[in-house]
Each structure stands twice: as C-alpha cells, then as structure tokens.
Amino acid sequence: MEAPVSTLAATDVVALVGTTEASPAAAALAVIEVVERMKSHLDALVLPAWRMLHAAYVEALESPDRPPMTARERERETSVARSGAVDEVMAATGLGESECRRRLGLALADPVRVDSLVRLLAAGELALWQVLGLHDDTADLDPTAADEVVQVVSAPTRAGDRPSAQLRRRRLRRELARRGAQSACGSRRLAARDARAELEPDGTGRLWITGEGGRVVAAIERVDRLARGIRASGQHPDRTLAQLRSDVALDLILHTTSVEGAEWSRLGDLPPAQVQVVIGLDVLSGATDGVAEIPGHGWVPADVARDLAHTPGSVWQRLVIDPATGALVELSSTRYTPPARLRAHVVARDRVCRAPGCVVPATTCDLDHDIPWPMGVTSADNLSAKHRRHHQLKTVGIWSSRHEPTTDALTWTTLAGRAYRTDPFDYREVLDADLDDGPLVRRRGAVPAEQRLCSATAERHLDATANGGAGGIGIPPLADGDPARNDASDPPPF
C-alpha cells in the first residue's frame, strides 16, 4: 500500500519528479516548479470537458417541435444551460460557484480572445488563477485587443525571465488605460454595485458596500467627521476612533434620524430591526454554553445570541424537533398555495435550498411541489425549498428530485446521471449534539430536545415609512400566499 503524500520524505518527492539538481534547495525548487507547470497543463486539458458538459445541457434543452423562441426565452435557456453545467461540477467536485462559472466562461470564450491565455496555461507559464484573472480584466475589450494585452502583459523581461505578478499587474493597468478599457470596466463594476454582509463565528461581522467612487468617499468622510466630533465632545471615551467610525456607520444605516448634532448616547446599541436567532433552550436560559445560528448569516456565540434574544420586544417561537433525527416535526395544509404557517414550517425544516451543496437561505427560495400539483398535494412531505436556479433545472426536466415523505430526504438525479441525497436541517447542530445514528448526546442536565429549541425573533420594528415593510436581516416577512424573494425573475410559475 502506498504511503500518503503527507508522509513522503523530501527525497521521495524529488525522485518522483526526477530532478537531477544536486543541492536540497535546488531540488526542492525544481519539484515545486515542475508540479506547478503540471497543474497548469492539466487545467488546460480540462477546458474541452467543460465545453462538452455545457453542450450536453444545451442539447438536453433543445426540442425540434418547439416554436421559435423570443429573445427573453433564449436568454433564459442560455442561463439554464450554463447553470446546469456549473451545478453539475459543483456537486461532483465541491468547487465554488464563482470558480466554476469563471472556468466555464474561459472554456466557452471566443477562441481569438483566449488564444494566448490557453497557450500560456498549457505551457505552464501562467497558473489557472492568473489566466482567469486576465480573462476577467480584459472582458471589456474586443477579442483581438484582449489577446494583444495578454501577450504584452505576459512577455518575458529584458533579461528573458518570467515577469513577476507585480510587473504583470503594472503592465495590465498600462495597457487597459491605453485602450480606454478602464472607463468601460468602471461602468461594469458600477452596474454590479451591491451591499452584502458576512458574519464571523466570534459574533462580529463585516459589511461591504460598493458604489460610485465619489459617493463612497463622501460617505466615509461623513462617518469620520461624525466620529471625530463624538470623540471631541467627550462622549464614549472608552472607544477608539476606528470603533467610533464603525458604530457611527452602522447607526446611520439602522437609525435614519441620526444626523450631525444628534444625541449619540445610545451609539452602538442593538438595532430596531428584525433578527431571527435559532438557539437551544438550555443555551438561551444560560444553563449551558453553546452556539446559536442567525439563519442565512452564520453561527454566533451563546452570549451574543442571548443578548439578541433578551432585547426588549423579542418574540420567542417554540420549534419542536425529533430528537432522533434533529428534523422539525411535520405541519401540513391542503391548499395549493402554501399558507404562511405551512411555508414557515418548510422554511424552518429545510433552512437552505435542498439542492446538493447549495446554501442559499430557504427564506429566499421557492417552495416546490416535488410531485407536481395537482398530482402532488400541498403538504410538508411534498414541498421543499429550492433556489430559483435549481427549481428551473427540475422544471425543465434536466434534473429530477424525489421526496421521501417519511424522512423528508430529497434524492436528486442530474443530467450526468449522478445521484445526490440532501436531508432536512439537523437541529442537533444548534443543540451541540453528536451527529450520528445513536441517541442524542445531552449535556449538563439539558432538558429533552422536544422542549428545548427556540427561535427567538427580535421584532424591534422601525415604523412603516422608515422600514419600508421589510422583514429584517435576510428574513422576509411570511405573508400568506406571498412568493419567496429570489434572485431571478424568470418562470417557472409557482
């Protein structure tokens, strides 16, 4: 039996590569160089497979008897084929969506545009991540100009050496400026402006906002001016200027009445918004330590969750789970459109899209009848949360899903014939139990699982004018018959 790679001695690795370098340093460097070139060469060999997989999805969508499509229908079909190929690879390899889309984009690009990129990749002169970066950076140029820029950027130095990453970046900026691509790139980035948040396991988080440069500068200068004014006034002397900037920026977003000259005595207090926190009852009460989850954002320590849950105005909802499986107990309805209570149950049961590997929050997913209505009833054991993209793959018949009513497990079959099983959210993750087939592991006198899971929702609402009727951080209100928010506006109808 071969030894694991991690246990191979340096001399074994050198022997595998076959380098003849004498010194250990030279031999080690030769190994690294050869392996990096081999990886690039293999990445180039994979590109035709990406095209083949995409072609299979395009072919699966074609129908000889179909009437001519509108431009909107063609655009949707193109999107479905690309998404299907991307999701297929994501499920099989664990690669991220952005990485898969970039690789597919490179494989499907105009050959003129990527001629030099693919040649450099196959020769091991550039790594895949460098090729993808150059492909992105030259996207606003015409194919011939893009290829010319790549040749200039990757050309050897005067001494004949491979250019460094810093030199390539400087050359790229110069060439894009020469061709006027910077303005086009800026317009594309401005069109893609967004605001997003990321929660850290320690209870902190990050907020990113992109936009027009002048507005971004004006915003941060206003935040800095207000923070410096607070410090000069003697308020909150225990906070640094950086901390004041953070608190001011968040307060300006959360409390729309905060302006210059306003009272900042409650700076940094918990926001008047709606935040859903899922936490074990024993953790909520302080009987044990553990973690809690803010759906759609991540895990937070027990003390952070307790602060949110015990904020004045919080409303607690009891969720009853099966201690053997960690799944939510069933709720059902006979209506075609899931009423609010049934929708809330399925969302709480699934927590995320039920497609393989997808973690889009269920609050923003469609609720799909796994057996199409009217053959399939509207009940929890025939409904599952599906991100719009995955819902479309099922609706057009490229992927299929089968719902096991007794366990709520969902078995997917993809176009490539791969089968994947996804299960309902296991609430034992929140209860900090061992996730195995044995009995639930209880800690420090914890109460039975059926009684100890709460969804503490802090409903500290802004008035209707300020809040715009929104439900809070990533959790839209559950109105009877309202469809889930989604990031795609295309059919299928739900």
XYZ file of C-alpha atoms in Angstrom:
494
model
C 0.000 0.000 0.000
C 1.394 3.390 -0.993
C 2.185 5.882 1.748
C 0.042 9.020 1.966
C 1.518 12.006 0.187
C 1.837 13.858 3.515
C 4.259 11.182 4.815
C 6.569 11.122 1.799
C 10.119 12.241 2.522
C 11.593 15.101 0.532
C 13.933 12.680 -1.243
C 10.927 10.559 -2.310
C 9.230 13.591 -3.839
C 12.397 14.559 -5.683
C 12.662 11.018 -7.023
C 9.048 11.092 -8.214
C 9.670 14.248 -10.225
C 13.047 13.017 -11.469
C 15.075 16.169 -10.885
C 18.883 15.936 -11.118
C 19.619 19.031 -9.016
C 22.414 18.462 -6.528
C 21.634 20.765 -3.591
C 18.489 20.258 -1.465
C 17.312 23.819 -2.084
C 17.701 23.490 -5.863
C 15.986 20.095 -5.855
C 13.064 21.401 -3.771
C 12.621 24.396 -6.050
C 12.710 22.163 -9.119
C 9.961 19.977 -7.646
C 7.745 22.989 -6.923
C 8.315 24.403 -10.400
C 7.561 21.120 -12.178
C 4.407 20.469 -10.162
C 3.078 23.989 -10.793
C 3.614 23.566 -14.531
C 1.920 20.165 -14.441
C -1.108 21.616 -12.655
C -1.444 24.355 -15.267
C -1.118 21.835 -18.083
C -3.837 19.646 -16.573
C -6.122 22.676 -16.109
C -5.744 23.397 -19.838
C -6.635 19.797 -20.692
C -9.885 20.107 -18.703
C -11.277 23.013 -20.759
C -12.669 20.806 -23.580
C -14.512 18.763 -20.934
C -16.230 21.937 -19.723
C -17.371 22.622 -23.298
C -18.589 19.047 -23.687
C -20.613 19.180 -20.467
C -22.164 22.504 -21.423
C -23.046 21.160 -24.881
C -24.848 18.243 -23.239
C -27.040 20.655 -21.294
C -27.746 22.732 -24.390
C -28.743 19.595 -26.271
C -30.999 18.448 -23.429
C -32.913 21.718 -23.637
C -33.444 21.543 -27.401
C -36.764 20.401 -28.850
C -37.320 20.078 -32.610
C -41.056 20.780 -32.312
C -40.684 23.909 -30.225
C -41.900 27.183 -31.760
C -39.387 29.999 -32.314
C -38.208 31.474 -29.019
C -38.318 35.103 -28.008
C -35.112 36.871 -27.017
C -36.137 36.546 -23.380
C -36.689 32.803 -23.733
C -33.318 32.336 -25.461
C -31.615 34.282 -22.694
C -33.277 32.113 -20.062
C -32.327 28.896 -21.848
C -28.714 30.012 -22.112
C -28.733 30.780 -18.403
C -30.243 27.390 -17.535
C -27.640 25.509 -19.619
C -24.742 27.354 -18.015
C -26.191 26.983 -14.535
C -26.810 23.284 -15.082
C -23.210 22.642 -16.105
C -21.921 24.721 -13.193
C -24.165 22.981 -10.649
C -23.175 19.580 -12.009
C -19.479 20.289 -11.394
C -20.124 21.943 -8.035
C -21.975 18.877 -6.773
C -19.307 16.442 -8.047
C -16.165 18.336 -7.003
C -17.037 20.754 -4.209
C -15.722 23.727 -6.202
C -17.406 27.061 -5.541
C -19.953 28.590 -7.880
C -17.881 31.621 -8.827
C -14.859 29.466 -9.638
C -16.954 27.111 -11.779
C -18.587 29.966 -13.687
C -15.218 31.536 -14.423
C -13.799 28.252 -15.697
C -16.825 27.630 -17.882
C -16.599 31.199 -19.186
C -12.987 30.625 -20.168
C -13.863 27.352 -21.905
C -16.722 28.930 -23.898
C -14.953 32.176 -24.761
C -14.178 33.305 -28.301
C -11.008 31.401 -29.333
C -9.451 34.629 -30.576
C -9.904 36.204 -27.146
C -8.315 33.352 -25.192
C -5.754 32.004 -27.680
C -2.724 33.306 -25.794
C -4.272 32.593 -22.394
C -4.889 28.927 -23.171
C -1.450 28.549 -24.772
C 0.258 30.036 -21.698
C -1.814 27.827 -19.419
C -0.976 24.668 -21.343
C 2.731 25.566 -21.313
C 2.681 26.155 -17.567
C 3.675 29.798 -17.968
C 0.576 31.008 -16.111
C -1.456 29.332 -13.384
C -5.204 28.916 -13.799
C -5.997 31.651 -11.305
C -3.786 34.054 -13.239
C -5.430 33.115 -16.538
C -8.904 33.600 -15.096
C -7.890 36.975 -13.675
C -6.575 38.196 -17.032
C -9.699 36.895 -18.735
C -11.847 38.904 -16.334
C -9.699 42.031 -16.591
C -9.863 42.109 -20.418
C -13.578 41.303 -20.673
C -14.460 44.827 -21.871
C -12.029 44.711 -24.810
C -12.785 43.249 -28.211
C -11.323 39.727 -28.691
C -8.270 40.789 -30.729
C -7.337 43.609 -28.346
C -7.796 41.312 -25.345
C -5.373 38.773 -26.802
C -2.859 41.517 -27.587
C -2.988 42.755 -23.998
C -2.353 39.235 -22.695
C 0.708 38.907 -24.942
C 2.150 42.209 -23.723
C 1.402 41.504 -20.065
C 2.954 38.015 -20.096
C 6.008 38.814 -22.259
C 9.411 37.940 -20.733
C 11.507 40.661 -19.150
C 14.544 42.090 -20.905
C 16.647 39.502 -19.142
C 14.423 36.763 -20.529
C 12.850 35.908 -17.166
C 9.182 35.258 -16.448
C 7.518 38.539 -15.323
C 6.535 38.758 -11.672
C 2.929 39.112 -10.591
C 3.565 42.763 -9.676
C 5.068 43.511 -13.099
C 2.169 41.825 -14.889
C -0.306 43.901 -12.868
C 1.530 47.155 -13.743
C 1.661 46.226 -17.421
C -2.029 45.348 -17.374
C -3.061 48.696 -15.928
C -0.949 50.497 -18.523
C -2.421 48.527 -21.431
C -6.009 48.912 -20.248
C -5.504 52.653 -19.863
C -4.059 52.866 -23.390
C -7.133 51.170 -24.818
C -9.656 53.121 -22.778
C -10.882 49.980 -21.069
C -10.791 51.453 -17.582
C -13.943 53.512 -18.132
C -15.822 50.521 -19.517
C -14.631 48.393 -16.620
C -15.726 51.088 -14.174
C -19.187 51.194 -15.739
C -19.482 47.426 -15.444
C -18.437 47.467 -11.795
C -20.799 50.329 -11.036
C -23.655 48.388 -12.591
C -22.755 45.478 -10.314
C -22.708 47.605 -7.130
C -24.096 45.880 -4.093
C -24.220 45.739 -0.316
C -23.541 42.488 1.492
C -22.673 41.219 4.931
C -20.652 38.360 6.370
C -20.960 37.041 9.903
C -17.921 35.656 11.743
C -18.081 32.735 14.215
C -16.932 35.026 17.058
C -20.080 37.165 16.758
C -18.537 40.015 14.736
C -19.355 40.745 11.127
C -18.352 42.703 8.050
C -20.439 44.945 5.811
C -19.322 45.735 2.259
C -20.873 48.482 0.155
C -19.737 49.208 -3.394
C -20.853 52.190 -5.436
C -19.803 55.315 -7.305
C -16.414 56.465 -6.054
C -17.490 59.988 -5.140
C -20.394 58.734 -3.057
C -18.197 56.177 -1.286
C -15.616 58.846 -0.405
C -18.318 61.281 0.732
C -19.890 58.573 2.907
C -16.689 57.582 4.693
C -15.701 61.239 5.169
C -19.067 61.938 6.795
C -18.645 58.919 9.058
C -15.139 60.059 10.012
C -16.304 63.626 10.671
C -19.116 62.444 12.948
C -16.817 60.015 14.781
C -14.239 62.733 15.409
C -16.991 65.069 16.648
C -18.163 62.450 19.147
C -14.624 61.953 20.397
C -14.081 65.725 20.709
C -17.310 66.078 22.714
C -16.074 63.599 25.292
C -18.797 61.008 24.639
C -17.788 57.355 24.704
C -14.192 57.975 25.820
C -13.575 54.216 26.039
C -13.845 53.780 22.253
C -11.107 54.326 19.694
C -11.666 56.451 16.614
C -11.863 53.301 14.492
C -14.512 51.849 16.809
C -16.482 55.092 16.686
C -16.392 55.058 12.881
C -17.794 51.512 12.870
C -20.569 52.365 15.347
C -21.475 55.604 13.582
C -21.655 53.963 10.150
C -23.960 51.203 11.378
C -26.105 53.666 13.348
C -26.535 55.857 10.263
C -27.912 52.842 8.397
C -30.032 51.461 11.225
C -31.302 54.742 12.710
C -32.217 57.068 9.872
C -32.700 60.022 12.257
C -29.022 60.091 13.262
C -27.502 63.309 11.839
C -24.891 65.861 12.746
C -25.665 67.335 16.141
C -27.830 64.396 17.190
C -27.604 62.666 20.565
C -25.222 59.731 20.389
C -25.784 58.387 23.895
C -27.065 55.049 22.578
C -24.359 54.673 19.959
C -23.826 51.025 19.077
C -26.995 49.707 20.751
C -28.819 46.754 19.219
C -30.783 47.834 16.161
C -34.550 48.364 15.850
C -34.826 45.651 13.208
C -35.949 42.023 12.983
C -33.325 39.326 13.517
C -34.086 35.612 13.733
C -31.897 33.582 16.071
C -32.173 29.794 16.447
C -30.870 28.669 19.823
C -31.273 25.733 22.191
C -33.490 26.456 25.175
C -30.773 25.351 27.592
C -28.309 27.749 25.933
C -30.878 30.541 25.864
C -31.555 30.141 29.579
C -27.833 30.109 30.396
C -27.896 26.533 31.713
C -25.196 25.541 29.224
C -22.813 27.182 26.793
C -23.086 26.554 23.095
C -23.742 28.307 19.827
C -26.750 29.737 18.020
C -27.434 30.475 14.371
C -28.685 33.559 12.587
C -30.284 31.901 9.525
C -28.645 32.927 6.287
C -25.667 34.522 8.021
C -23.901 32.041 10.269
C -23.115 30.942 13.806
C -22.647 33.194 16.840
C -21.536 32.507 20.432
C -24.128 31.939 23.138
C -23.658 35.337 24.798
C -24.240 37.201 21.526
C -27.394 35.171 20.859
C -28.704 35.735 24.383
C -28.209 39.497 24.035
C -30.287 39.471 20.857
C -32.962 37.164 22.245
C -33.396 39.103 25.500
C -33.565 42.516 23.851
C -36.885 44.234 24.719
C -39.515 43.377 22.119
C -38.174 39.921 21.278
C -40.737 37.236 20.437
C -39.910 33.564 21.018
C -41.354 30.759 18.918
C -41.029 27.142 20.042
C -39.829 24.688 17.385
C -40.495 21.011 18.162
C -37.933 18.579 16.732
C -37.468 14.833 16.527
C -34.561 14.083 18.906
C -33.533 11.024 16.886
C -33.089 12.826 13.579
C -32.894 16.505 14.502
C -35.678 17.250 11.981
C -38.601 19.573 12.568
C -41.960 17.895 13.287
C -44.328 17.999 10.316
C -47.003 20.587 9.604
C -49.387 20.315 6.636
C -52.159 22.044 4.680
C -54.490 21.085 1.847
C -54.231 24.400 -0.018
C -52.447 24.733 -3.372
C -50.536 27.847 -2.317
C -48.791 27.116 0.982
C -50.309 29.311 3.708
C -47.981 31.291 5.931
C -47.884 28.666 8.674
C -47.003 25.827 6.278
C -44.477 27.966 4.454
C -42.858 28.923 7.753
C -42.663 25.243 8.686
C -40.967 24.144 5.438
C -38.552 27.071 5.596
C -37.677 26.198 9.197
C -37.343 22.489 8.344
C -35.058 22.963 5.320
C -33.230 26.156 6.329
C -31.379 26.208 2.978
C -32.034 25.207 -0.622
C -32.325 21.434 -0.819
C -30.215 21.111 -3.985
C -26.864 19.363 -3.454
C -24.281 21.683 -1.953
C -26.485 24.801 -2.105
C -26.638 27.015 0.986
C -28.962 29.757 -0.286
C -31.282 30.514 2.678
C -34.710 28.889 2.398
C -36.289 32.272 3.125
C -35.279 33.377 -0.385
C -36.143 30.098 -2.132
C -39.209 28.854 -3.981
C -41.314 26.186 -2.283
C -41.583 23.481 -4.910
C -44.098 20.639 -5.135
C -41.757 17.671 -5.558
C -44.619 15.740 -7.176
C -46.149 18.462 -9.389
C -49.585 19.729 -8.457
C -52.357 18.588 -8.848
C -50.938 15.049 -8.728
C -48.969 16.003 -5.648
C -50.618 17.578 -2.611
C -49.606 20.787 -0.900
C -48.097 19.448 2.288
C -44.800 19.457 4.105
C -43.941 15.979 2.808
C -44.316 17.150 -0.815
C -42.767 20.620 -0.525
C -39.102 21.541 -0.418
C -37.132 24.760 -0.615
C -35.358 25.232 -3.932
C -33.235 28.136 -5.062
C -34.746 29.508 -8.283
C -31.851 28.225 -10.392
C -32.228 24.674 -9.104
C -36.004 24.904 -9.342
C -35.630 25.721 -13.037
C -33.324 22.738 -13.621
C -36.041 20.480 -12.194
C -38.907 22.218 -14.011
C -37.312 21.882 -17.452
C -36.599 18.220 -16.749
C -32.785 18.316 -16.785
C -32.569 17.392 -13.108
C -35.135 15.420 -11.118
C -35.833 15.162 -7.397
C -37.649 12.552 -5.341
C -39.028 13.383 -1.891
C -39.068 10.612 0.734
C -42.117 11.524 2.868
C -41.103 9.580 5.970
C -37.678 11.212 6.319
C -38.057 14.297 4.081
C -34.824 13.264 2.372
C -34.543 14.537 -1.191
C -32.747 12.475 -3.847
C -31.581 14.383 -6.901
C -30.534 12.912 -10.250
C -28.535 15.193 -12.568
C -28.170 15.163 -16.343
C -24.854 13.304 -15.979
C -26.626 10.553 -14.043
C -25.124 11.422 -10.666
C -27.402 10.910 -7.658
C -27.205 13.121 -4.565
C -29.198 12.988 -1.340
C -29.927 16.018 0.814
C -31.634 15.939 4.193
C -33.627 18.439 6.242
C -31.672 20.711 8.522
C -30.442 18.809 11.559
C -31.255 20.979 14.555
C -28.878 18.962 16.678
C -26.213 21.234 15.187
C -27.764 24.043 17.207
C -28.223 21.787 20.234
C -24.478 20.949 20.097
C -25.116 17.201 19.925
C -23.111 14.451 18.254
C -24.488 13.967 14.740
C -24.544 10.198 14.451
C -27.111 7.422 14.362
C -27.006 6.915 18.123
C -29.064 8.616 20.809
C -28.883 12.360 21.270
C -25.968 13.284 23.495
C -27.224 15.566 26.239
C -25.010 17.965 28.128
C -25.033 19.132 31.730
C -28.594 18.257 32.654
C -30.160 19.557 29.445
C -33.923 19.207 29.034
C -35.344 16.881 26.321
C -34.810 18.054 22.766
C -38.557 18.199 22.086
C -38.820 21.039 24.590
C -35.594 22.936 24.263
C -35.278 24.602 20.864
C -36.460 28.160 20.417
C -36.483 30.561 17.514
C -36.034 33.898 19.216
C -37.052 36.627 16.820
C -36.191 40.156 17.879
C -39.031 42.140 16.319
C -37.838 45.638 17.042
C -39.587 47.288 14.124
C -38.919 50.631 12.554
C -42.069 52.453 11.612
C -43.583 51.535 8.233
C -42.162 54.587 6.491
C -38.593 54.026 7.619
C -38.661 50.245 7.322
C -40.456 50.019 4.009
C -42.248 46.944 5.269
C -39.089 44.824 5.137
C -38.766 41.875 7.450
C -35.200 42.374 8.571
C -31.792 40.861 8.004
C -32.230 38.324 5.226
C -35.604 37.150 6.589
C -38.607 38.424 4.612
C -41.983 38.506 6.354
C -44.111 35.419 5.773
C -47.337 36.704 4.284
C -49.986 34.154 3.293
C -49.532 33.328 -0.378
C -46.572 35.628 -0.928
C -43.830 34.025 -3.055
C -40.329 33.856 -1.697
C -37.919 36.563 -2.713
C -35.469 35.295 -5.264
C -32.509 36.452 -7.263
C -34.120 35.505 -10.572
C -37.350 36.796 -12.066
C -37.830 34.111 -14.703
C -40.548 31.432 -14.688
C -41.347 28.590 -13.912
C -44.665 29.639 -12.350
C -45.209 28.716 -8.724
